[in-house]
Coordinates of C-alpha atoms in Angstrom, one line a residue:
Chain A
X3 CA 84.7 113.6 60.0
X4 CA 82.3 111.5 62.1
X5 CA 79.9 112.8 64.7
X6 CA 81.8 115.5 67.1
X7 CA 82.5 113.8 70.2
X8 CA 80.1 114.4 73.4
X9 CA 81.5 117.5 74.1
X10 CA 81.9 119.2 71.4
X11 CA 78.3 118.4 70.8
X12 CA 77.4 120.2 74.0
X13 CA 79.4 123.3 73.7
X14 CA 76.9 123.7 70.6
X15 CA 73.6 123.3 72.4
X16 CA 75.5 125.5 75.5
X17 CA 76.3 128.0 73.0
X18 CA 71.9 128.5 71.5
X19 CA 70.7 127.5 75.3
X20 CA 73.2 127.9 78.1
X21 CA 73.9 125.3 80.7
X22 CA 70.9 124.2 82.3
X23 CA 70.1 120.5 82.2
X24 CA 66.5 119.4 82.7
X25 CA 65.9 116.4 85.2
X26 CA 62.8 114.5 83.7
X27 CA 61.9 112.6 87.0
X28 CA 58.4 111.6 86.8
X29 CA 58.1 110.2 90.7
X30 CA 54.9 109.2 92.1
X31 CA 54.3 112.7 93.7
X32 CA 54.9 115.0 90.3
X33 CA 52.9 112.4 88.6
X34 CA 49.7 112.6 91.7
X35 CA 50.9 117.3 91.4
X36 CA 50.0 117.1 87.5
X37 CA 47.2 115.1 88.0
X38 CA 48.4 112.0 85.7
X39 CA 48.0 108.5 87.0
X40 CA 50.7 106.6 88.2
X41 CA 51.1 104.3 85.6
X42 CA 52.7 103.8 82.5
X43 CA 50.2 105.8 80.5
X44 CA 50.8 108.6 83.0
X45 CA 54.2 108.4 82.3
X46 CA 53.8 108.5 78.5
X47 CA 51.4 111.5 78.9
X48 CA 54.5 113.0 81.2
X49 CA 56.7 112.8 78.8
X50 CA 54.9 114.7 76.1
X51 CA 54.5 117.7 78.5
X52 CA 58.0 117.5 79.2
X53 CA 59.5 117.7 76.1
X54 CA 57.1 120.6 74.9
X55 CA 58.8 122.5 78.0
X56 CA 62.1 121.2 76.9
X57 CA 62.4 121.5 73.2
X58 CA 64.1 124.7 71.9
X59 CA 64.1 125.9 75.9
X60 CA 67.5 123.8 76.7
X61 CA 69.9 122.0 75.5
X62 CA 70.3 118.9 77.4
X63 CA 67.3 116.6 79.3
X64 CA 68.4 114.4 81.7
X65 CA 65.7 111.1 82.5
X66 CA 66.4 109.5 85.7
X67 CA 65.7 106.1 84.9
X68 CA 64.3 104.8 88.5
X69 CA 61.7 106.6 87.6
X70 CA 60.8 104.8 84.4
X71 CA 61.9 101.4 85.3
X72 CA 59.3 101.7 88.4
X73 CA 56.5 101.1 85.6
X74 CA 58.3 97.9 84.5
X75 CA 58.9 97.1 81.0
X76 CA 56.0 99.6 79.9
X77 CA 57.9 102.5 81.7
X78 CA 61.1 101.0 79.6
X79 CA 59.0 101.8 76.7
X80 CA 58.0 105.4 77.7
X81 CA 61.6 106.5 78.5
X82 CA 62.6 104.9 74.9
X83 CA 60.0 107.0 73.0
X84 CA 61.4 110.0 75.4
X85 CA 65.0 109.5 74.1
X86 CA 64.1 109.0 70.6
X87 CA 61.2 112.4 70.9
X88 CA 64.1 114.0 72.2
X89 CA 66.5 113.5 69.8
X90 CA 64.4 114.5 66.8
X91 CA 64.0 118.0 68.9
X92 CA 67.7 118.5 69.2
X93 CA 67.5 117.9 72.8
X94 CA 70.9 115.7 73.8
X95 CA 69.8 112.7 76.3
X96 CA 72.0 112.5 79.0
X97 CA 70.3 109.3 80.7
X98 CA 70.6 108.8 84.4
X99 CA 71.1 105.4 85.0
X100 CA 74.6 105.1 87.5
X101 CA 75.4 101.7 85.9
X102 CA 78.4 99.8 86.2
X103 CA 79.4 96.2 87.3
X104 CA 82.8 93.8 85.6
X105 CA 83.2 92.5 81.9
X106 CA 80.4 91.7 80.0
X107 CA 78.5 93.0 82.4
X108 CA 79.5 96.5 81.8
X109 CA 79.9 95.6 77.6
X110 CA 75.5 94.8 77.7
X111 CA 75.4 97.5 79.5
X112 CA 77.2 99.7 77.0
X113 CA 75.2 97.8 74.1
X114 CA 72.0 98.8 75.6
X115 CA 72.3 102.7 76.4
X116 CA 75.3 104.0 73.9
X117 CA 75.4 104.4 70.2
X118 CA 72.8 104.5 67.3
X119 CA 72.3 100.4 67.7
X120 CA 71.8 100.8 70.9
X121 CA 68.4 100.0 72.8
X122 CA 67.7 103.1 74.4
X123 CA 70.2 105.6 72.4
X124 CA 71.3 108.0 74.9
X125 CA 74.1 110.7 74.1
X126 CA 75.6 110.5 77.6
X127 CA 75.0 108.2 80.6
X128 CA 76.0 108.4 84.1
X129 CA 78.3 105.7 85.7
X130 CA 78.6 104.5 89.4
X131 CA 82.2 103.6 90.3
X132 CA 82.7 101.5 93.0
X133 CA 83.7 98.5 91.5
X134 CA 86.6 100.8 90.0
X135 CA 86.9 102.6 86.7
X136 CA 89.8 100.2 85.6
X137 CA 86.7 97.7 85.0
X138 CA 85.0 100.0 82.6
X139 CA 86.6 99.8 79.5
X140 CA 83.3 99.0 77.9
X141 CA 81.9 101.8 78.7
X142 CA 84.9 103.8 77.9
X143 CA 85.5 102.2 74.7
X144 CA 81.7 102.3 73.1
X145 CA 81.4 105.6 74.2
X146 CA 84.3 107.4 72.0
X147 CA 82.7 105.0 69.1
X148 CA 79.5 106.8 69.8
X149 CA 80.6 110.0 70.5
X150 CA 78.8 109.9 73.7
X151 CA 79.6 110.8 76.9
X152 CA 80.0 109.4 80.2
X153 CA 79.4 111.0 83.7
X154 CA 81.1 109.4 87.0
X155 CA 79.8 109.6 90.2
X156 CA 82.4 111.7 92.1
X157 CA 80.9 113.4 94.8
X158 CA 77.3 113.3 95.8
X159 CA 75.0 115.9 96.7
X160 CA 74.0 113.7 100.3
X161 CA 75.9 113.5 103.1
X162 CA 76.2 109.9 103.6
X163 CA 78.1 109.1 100.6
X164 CA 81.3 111.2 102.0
X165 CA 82.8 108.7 104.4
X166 CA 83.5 106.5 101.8
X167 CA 83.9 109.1 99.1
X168 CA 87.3 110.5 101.3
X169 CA 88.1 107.9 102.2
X170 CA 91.7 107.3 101.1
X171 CA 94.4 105.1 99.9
X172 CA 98.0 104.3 100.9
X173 CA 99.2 106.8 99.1
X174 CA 97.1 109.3 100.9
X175 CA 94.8 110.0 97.7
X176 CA 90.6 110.2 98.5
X177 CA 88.8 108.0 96.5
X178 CA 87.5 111.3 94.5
X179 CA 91.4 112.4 93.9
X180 CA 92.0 108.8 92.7
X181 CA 88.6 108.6 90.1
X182 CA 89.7 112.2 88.6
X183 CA 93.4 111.1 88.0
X184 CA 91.6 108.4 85.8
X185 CA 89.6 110.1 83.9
X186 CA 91.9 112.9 83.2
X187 CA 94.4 110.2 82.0
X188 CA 91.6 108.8 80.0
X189 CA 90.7 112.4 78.6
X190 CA 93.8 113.1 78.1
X191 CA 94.4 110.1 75.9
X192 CA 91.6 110.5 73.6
X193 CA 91.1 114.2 73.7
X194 CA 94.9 115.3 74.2
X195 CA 93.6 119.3 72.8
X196 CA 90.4 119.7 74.3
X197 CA 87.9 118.5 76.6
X198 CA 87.3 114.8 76.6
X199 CA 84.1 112.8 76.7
X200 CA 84.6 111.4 80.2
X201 CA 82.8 113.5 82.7
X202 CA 82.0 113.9 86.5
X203 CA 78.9 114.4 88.2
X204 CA 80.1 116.1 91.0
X205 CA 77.5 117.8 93.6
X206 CA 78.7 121.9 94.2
X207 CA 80.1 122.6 97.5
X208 CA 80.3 125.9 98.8
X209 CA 83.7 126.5 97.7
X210 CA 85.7 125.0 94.9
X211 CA 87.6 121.7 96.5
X212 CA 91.1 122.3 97.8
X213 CA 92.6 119.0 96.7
X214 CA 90.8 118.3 93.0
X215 CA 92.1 120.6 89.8
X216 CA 88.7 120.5 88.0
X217 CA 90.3 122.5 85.4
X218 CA 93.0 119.8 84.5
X219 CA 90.6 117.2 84.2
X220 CA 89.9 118.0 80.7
X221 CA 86.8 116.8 81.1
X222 CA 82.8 117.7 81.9
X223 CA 81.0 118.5 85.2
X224 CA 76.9 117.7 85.9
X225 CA 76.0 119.4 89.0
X226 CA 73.2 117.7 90.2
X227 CA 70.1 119.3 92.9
X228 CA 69.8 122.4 91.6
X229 CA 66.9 124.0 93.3
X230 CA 64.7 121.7 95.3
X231 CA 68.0 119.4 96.2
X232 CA 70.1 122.0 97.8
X233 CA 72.4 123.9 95.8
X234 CA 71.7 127.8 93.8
X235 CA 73.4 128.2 91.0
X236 CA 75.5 131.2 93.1
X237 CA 76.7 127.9 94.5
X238 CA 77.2 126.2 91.1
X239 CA 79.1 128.9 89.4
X240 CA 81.3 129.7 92.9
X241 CA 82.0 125.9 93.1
X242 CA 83.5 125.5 89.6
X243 CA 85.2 128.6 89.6
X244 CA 88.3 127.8 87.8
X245 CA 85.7 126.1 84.7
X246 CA 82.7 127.1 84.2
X247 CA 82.0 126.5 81.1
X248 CA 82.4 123.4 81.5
X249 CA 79.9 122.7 84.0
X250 CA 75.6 121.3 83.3
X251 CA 73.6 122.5 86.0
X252 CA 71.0 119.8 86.2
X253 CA 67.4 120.9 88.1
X254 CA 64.1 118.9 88.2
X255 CA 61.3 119.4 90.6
X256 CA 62.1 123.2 90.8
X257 CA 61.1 122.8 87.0
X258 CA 58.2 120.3 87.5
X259 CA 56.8 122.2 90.0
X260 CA 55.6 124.5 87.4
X261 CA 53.8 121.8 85.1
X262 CA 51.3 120.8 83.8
X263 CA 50.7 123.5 82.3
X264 CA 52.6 124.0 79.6
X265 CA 53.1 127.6 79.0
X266 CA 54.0 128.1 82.7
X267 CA 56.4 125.2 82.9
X268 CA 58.0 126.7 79.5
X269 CA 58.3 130.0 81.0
X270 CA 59.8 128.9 84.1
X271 CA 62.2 126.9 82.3
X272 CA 63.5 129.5 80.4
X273 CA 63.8 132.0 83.3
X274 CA 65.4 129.1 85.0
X275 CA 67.9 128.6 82.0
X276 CA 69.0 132.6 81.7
X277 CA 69.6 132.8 85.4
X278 CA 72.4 129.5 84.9
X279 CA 73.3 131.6 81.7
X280 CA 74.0 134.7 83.5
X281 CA 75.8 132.7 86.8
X282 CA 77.5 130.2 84.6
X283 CA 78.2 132.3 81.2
X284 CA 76.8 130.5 77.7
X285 CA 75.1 131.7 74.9
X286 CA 76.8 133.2 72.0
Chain B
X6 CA 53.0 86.0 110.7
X7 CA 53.6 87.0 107.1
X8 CA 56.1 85.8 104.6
X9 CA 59.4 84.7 106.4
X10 CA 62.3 86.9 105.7
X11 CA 64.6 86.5 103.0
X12 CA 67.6 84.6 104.8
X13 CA 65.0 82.7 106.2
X14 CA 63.3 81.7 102.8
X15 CA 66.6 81.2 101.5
X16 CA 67.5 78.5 104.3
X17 CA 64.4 76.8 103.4
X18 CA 66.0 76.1 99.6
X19 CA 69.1 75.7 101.0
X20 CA 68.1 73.1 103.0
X21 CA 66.2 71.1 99.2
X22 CA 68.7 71.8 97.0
X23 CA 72.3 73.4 97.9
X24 CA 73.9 76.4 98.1
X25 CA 74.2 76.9 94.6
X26 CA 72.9 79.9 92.7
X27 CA 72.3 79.7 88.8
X28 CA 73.7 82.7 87.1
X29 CA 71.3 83.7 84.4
X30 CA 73.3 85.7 82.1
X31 CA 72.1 86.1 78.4
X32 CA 75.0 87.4 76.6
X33 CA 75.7 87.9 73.1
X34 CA 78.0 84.7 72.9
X35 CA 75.9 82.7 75.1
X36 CA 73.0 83.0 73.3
X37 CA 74.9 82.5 69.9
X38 CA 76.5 79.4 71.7
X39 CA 72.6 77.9 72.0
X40 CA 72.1 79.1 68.6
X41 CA 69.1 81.6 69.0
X42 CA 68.7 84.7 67.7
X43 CA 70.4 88.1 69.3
X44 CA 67.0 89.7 70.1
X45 CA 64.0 89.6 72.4
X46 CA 62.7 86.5 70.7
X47 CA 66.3 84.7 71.4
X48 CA 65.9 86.2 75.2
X49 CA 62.4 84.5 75.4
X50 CA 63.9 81.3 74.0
X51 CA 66.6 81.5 76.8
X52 CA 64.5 82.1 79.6
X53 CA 62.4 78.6 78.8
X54 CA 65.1 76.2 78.7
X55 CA 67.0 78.0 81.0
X56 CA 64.1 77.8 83.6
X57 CA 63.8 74.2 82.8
X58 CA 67.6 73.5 84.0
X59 CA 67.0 75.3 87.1
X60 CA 63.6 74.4 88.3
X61 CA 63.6 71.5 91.5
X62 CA 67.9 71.4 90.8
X63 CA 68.5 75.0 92.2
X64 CA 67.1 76.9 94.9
X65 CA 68.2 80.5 93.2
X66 CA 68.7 81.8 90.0
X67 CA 70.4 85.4 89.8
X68 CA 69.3 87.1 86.4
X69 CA 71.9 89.6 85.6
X70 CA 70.1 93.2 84.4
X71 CA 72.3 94.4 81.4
X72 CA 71.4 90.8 79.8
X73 CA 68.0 91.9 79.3
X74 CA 68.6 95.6 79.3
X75 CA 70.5 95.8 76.3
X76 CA 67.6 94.6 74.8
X77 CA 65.4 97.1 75.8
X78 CA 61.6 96.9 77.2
X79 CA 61.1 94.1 75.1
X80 CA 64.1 92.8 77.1
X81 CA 62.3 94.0 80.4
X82 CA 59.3 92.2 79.4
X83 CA 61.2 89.0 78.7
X84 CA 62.8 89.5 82.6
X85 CA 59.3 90.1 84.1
X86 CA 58.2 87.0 82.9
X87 CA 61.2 85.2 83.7
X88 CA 60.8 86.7 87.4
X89 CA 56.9 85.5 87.1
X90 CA 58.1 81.9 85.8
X91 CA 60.7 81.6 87.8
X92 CA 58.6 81.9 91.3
X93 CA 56.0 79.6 90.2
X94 CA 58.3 77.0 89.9
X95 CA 59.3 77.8 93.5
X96 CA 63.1 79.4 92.5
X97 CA 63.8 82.1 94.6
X98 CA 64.9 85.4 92.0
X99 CA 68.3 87.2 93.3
X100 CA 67.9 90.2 90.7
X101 CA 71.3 91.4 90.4
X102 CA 71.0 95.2 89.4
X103 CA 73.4 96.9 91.1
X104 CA 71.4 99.8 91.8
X105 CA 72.2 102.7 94.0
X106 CA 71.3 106.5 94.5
X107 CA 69.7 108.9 97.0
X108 CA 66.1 110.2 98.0
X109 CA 63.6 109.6 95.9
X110 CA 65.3 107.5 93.1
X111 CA 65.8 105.0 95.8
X112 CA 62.2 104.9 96.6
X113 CA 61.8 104.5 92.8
X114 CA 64.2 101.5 92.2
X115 CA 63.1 100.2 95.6
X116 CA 59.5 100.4 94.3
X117 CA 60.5 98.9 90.7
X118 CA 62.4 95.5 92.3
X119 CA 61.0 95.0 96.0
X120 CA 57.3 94.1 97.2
X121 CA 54.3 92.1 95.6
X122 CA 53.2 95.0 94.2
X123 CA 56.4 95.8 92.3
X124 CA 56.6 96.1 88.2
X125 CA 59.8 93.0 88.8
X126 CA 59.1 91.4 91.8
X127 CA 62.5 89.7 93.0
X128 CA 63.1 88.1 96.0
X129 CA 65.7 90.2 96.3
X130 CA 68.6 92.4 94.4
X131 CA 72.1 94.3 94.5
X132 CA 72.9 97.3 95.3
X133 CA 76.0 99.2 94.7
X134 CA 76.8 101.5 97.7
X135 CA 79.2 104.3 96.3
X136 CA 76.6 107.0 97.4
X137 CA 76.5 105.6 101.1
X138 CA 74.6 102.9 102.9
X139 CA 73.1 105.6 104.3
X140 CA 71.3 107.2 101.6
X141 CA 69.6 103.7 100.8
X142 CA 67.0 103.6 103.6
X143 CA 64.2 103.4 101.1
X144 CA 65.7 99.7 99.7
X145 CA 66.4 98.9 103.5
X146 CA 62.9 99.9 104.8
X147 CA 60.8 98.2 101.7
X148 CA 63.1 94.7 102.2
X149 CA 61.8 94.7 105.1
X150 CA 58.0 95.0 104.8
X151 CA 58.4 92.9 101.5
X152 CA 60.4 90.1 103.4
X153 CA 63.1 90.4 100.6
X154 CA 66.7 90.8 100.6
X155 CA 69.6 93.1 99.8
X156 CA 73.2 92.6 98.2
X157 CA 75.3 94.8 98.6
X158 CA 78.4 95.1 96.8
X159 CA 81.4 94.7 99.5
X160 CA 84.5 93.6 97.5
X161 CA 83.8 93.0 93.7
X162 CA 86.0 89.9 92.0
X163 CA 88.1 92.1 90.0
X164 CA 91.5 93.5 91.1
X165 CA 90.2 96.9 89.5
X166 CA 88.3 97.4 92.5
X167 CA 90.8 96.9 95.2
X168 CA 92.1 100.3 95.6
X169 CA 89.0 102.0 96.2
X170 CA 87.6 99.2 98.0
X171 CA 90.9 99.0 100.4
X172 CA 90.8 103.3 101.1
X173 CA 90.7 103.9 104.6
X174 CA 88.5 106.8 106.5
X175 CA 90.2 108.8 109.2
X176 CA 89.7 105.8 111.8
X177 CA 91.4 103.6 109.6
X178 CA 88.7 101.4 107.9
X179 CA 88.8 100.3 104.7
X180 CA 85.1 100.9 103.0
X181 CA 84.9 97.4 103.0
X182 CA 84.9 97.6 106.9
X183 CA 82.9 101.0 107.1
X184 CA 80.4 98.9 105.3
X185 CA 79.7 95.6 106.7
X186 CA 80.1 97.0 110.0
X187 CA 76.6 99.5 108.8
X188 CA 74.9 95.7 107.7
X189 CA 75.7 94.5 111.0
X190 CA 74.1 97.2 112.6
X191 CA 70.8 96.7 110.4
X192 CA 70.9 93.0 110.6
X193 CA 71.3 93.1 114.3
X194 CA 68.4 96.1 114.3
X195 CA 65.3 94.0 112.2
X196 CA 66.8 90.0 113.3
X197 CA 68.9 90.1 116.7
X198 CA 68.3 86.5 117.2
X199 CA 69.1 85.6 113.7
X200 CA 70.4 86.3 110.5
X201 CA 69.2 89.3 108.7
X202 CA 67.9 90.3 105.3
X203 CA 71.1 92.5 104.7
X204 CA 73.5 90.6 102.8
X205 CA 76.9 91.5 100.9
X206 CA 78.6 90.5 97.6
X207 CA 81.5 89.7 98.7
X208 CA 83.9 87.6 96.0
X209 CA 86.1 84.8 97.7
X210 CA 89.9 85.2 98.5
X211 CA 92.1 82.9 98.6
X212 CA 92.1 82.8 102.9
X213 CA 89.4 83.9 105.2
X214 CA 89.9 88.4 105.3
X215 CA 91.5 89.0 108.3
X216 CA 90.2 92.4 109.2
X217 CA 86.2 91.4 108.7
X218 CA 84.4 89.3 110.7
X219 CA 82.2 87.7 108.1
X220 CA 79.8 85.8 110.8
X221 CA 79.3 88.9 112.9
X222 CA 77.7 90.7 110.2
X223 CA 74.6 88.5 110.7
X224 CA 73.7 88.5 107.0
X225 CA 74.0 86.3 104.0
X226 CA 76.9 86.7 101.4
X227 CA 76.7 85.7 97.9
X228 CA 79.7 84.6 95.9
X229 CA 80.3 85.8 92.7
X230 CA 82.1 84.3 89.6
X231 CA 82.1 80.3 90.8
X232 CA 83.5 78.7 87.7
X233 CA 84.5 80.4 84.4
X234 CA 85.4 83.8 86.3
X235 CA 87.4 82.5 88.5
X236 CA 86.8 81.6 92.1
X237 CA 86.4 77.1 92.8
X238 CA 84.0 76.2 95.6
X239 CA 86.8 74.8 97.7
X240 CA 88.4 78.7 97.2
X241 CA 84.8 80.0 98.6
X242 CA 84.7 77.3 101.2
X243 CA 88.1 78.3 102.8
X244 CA 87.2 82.1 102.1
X245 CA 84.0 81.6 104.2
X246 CA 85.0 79.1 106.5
X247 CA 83.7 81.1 109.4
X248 CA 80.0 80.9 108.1
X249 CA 79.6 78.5 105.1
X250 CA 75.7 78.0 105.3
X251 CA 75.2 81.9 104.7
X252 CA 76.9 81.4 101.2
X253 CA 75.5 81.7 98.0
X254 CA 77.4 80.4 95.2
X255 CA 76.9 82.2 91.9
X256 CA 77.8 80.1 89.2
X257 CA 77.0 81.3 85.3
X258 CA 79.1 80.6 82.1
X259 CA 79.9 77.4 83.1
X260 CA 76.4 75.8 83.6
X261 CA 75.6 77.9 80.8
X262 CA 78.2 76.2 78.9
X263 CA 76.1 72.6 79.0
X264 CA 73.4 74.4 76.7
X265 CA 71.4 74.4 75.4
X266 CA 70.5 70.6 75.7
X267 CA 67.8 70.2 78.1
X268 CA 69.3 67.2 79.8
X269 CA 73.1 68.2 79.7
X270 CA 72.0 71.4 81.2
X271 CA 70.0 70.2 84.1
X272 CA 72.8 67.5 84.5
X273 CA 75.4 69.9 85.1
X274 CA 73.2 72.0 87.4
X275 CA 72.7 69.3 89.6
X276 CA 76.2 68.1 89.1
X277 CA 77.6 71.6 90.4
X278 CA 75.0 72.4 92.8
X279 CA 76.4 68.7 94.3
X280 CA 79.7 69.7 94.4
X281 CA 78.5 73.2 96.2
X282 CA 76.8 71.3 99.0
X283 CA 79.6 68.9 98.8
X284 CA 81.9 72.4 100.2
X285 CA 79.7 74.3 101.6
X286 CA 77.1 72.3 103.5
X287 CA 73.1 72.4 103.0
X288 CA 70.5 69.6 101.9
X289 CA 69.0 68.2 105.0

């Protein structure tokens, strides 16, 4: 037996932690709130107060990479000593990065963020579809290799990504409807009995979505926002109804908001993680 | 007056050296094929001779991301330099990226790419619109103030793209429509006697599209996958026959191909980049 496959691995850390996902988005402003300069060495010194909040708190970090590539190849650097810091704490990395373009493109791409020889080792990455998921094999294919996971852009959490999100084709299927049809076939191929490695980040809505089965996806949900961005994990939990357990509730600057100090940012992340526990179940 | 805008700059180069853009993709094979070494080292290596074929033969080179991605900061570092050569010598840097996300990680990849003051300055970059045109302001406003341009992925050169690409909204436009007709609107808002900084990737069919008017948009459009991937220059010249000096021709493997000989790869540049303006039109 090799590694479990991305899943498995996080029904684990959802198992010790619950499903709360901490959004490590160092922006100019939480940099300026925690009194760190806005540069690369701010950033590093960021990312050792995050991780002390993170480690043995949750189960799952979540760097959004804008925020690292805005400090140029130094800021590369910090977010690789992140993944690897986090790693050693038995935090999974699921790595922000909505990549995805044609052919070798997408196979560097792949090369760079999933597997052990990888650049910047993440255990998941997120994906950005519109070029269509038929193009993604690399991704698809490294991934179960890796045992990592990969999380689609479904649905957004703004407004102005849903005239294009339903819209649909000629067969009357919205763009969203025509994504999860692929990546349940794609589950269902390499995870026949269980849940698969290809996710969705799909933003909560107030009530689950008519025309989706989330359930027969057989696959993962990140909801992203939680807090700051919108949603309450009442929201979360009512949203994915029909699977919860299958859902990672992802919140940042509700988190961050509580740094720099670290015992405060600790305890609020732990409150924050019981209270997705108790909406969203986890925790053996 | 400050810097001229982007098209603006870009008819200047045009107007020298041709319509044709120099794909600078560092794959695996590519830089096996020149016989340097899969690493940082073998990126640095590319960058100088590849800057040497492009320098005075083509007005735009378009570094492709995951290239120097996969090879983490140290690859970052070898782009930044490449960006920092590369304008020196008086090339104009498409930085193709394909970025796209909402709020503040726009302002963050905006911040990272756009602007003198940016960690990779580019003349300008992609963007990949599956969360909305709309949620992009921050990449719209900075262009602007940094007299740089945006790509924006409109129809992608593989089929796998087509059936999200061709879904329709309630009004019956394809997102292809719903989002050149938003680029028009920004064009004409920032250059209504001109053409605007807002420009779309948009990969040549066989005839001009019937259901978008390319010229009306009032942007630039750069061509992907001249050569090895597919599309000839007399395909893109019929596909863009409404508007051929707003082209960009994006040609990669197969200049790539000639190295990596100094003089055979500067002699096919310029040998291509004829043939371009031989199709297309430019050199005064």
């Amino acid at each position: 037996m090799g590694t479990p496959g991305f899943a498995s691995r996080w029904f684990d850390v959802r198992a010790k932690h619950g499903p709360l996902v901490f959004g490590l988005d160092p922006s100019a402003g939480v940099l300026r709130d925690w009194g760190f300069d806005d540069t690369a060495d701010g950033l590093e010194r960021f990312v050792d107060v995050a991780l002390e909040g993170a480690a043995g708190a949750v189960g799952v970090v979540k760097p959004q990479s804008a925020f690292y590539e805005r400090h140029g190849w130094r800021g590369a650097r910090a977010l690789t000593r992140l993944v690897a810091d986090a790693r050693s704490a038995e935090l999974l990395v699921l790595l922000d990065v909505k990549r995805g373009d044609i052919g070798s493109t997408n196979e560097a791409y792949a090369a760079a963020y999933l597997g052990d020889d990888a650049a910047i080792p993440a255990d998941a990455i997120t994906l950005a579809p519109y070029l269509g998921l038929g193009a993604m094999g690399a991704f698809f294919e490294r991934a179960v290799a890796a045992a990592a996971g990969l999380f689609v852009v479904i649905r957004s959490s703004n407004p102005e990504g849903r005239r294009l999100q339903e819209s649909r084709d000629v067969e009357g299927r919205s763009v969203e409807q025509q994504l999860v049809a692929e990546l349940r076939e794609r589950n269902d191929a390499v995870a026949p009995d269980g849940v698969g490695p290809f996710g969705a980040v799909m933003a909560a809505t107030r009530e689950p979505p008519r025309d989706i089965d989330l359930r027969a996806m057989n696959g993962l949900f990140l909801a992203p926002g939680l807090g700051a961005q919108g949603s309450t994990i009442e929201e979360i939990a009512e949203c994915f109804a029909a699977c919860p357990d299958r859902v990672l509730a992802s919140a940042s600057r509700s988190l961050l908001a509580a740094g720099p100090d670290r015992s405060r940012l600790r305890d609020e992340v732990l409150a924050q993680a019981a209270a997705a526990t108790a909406a969203l179940g986890g925790r053996s």
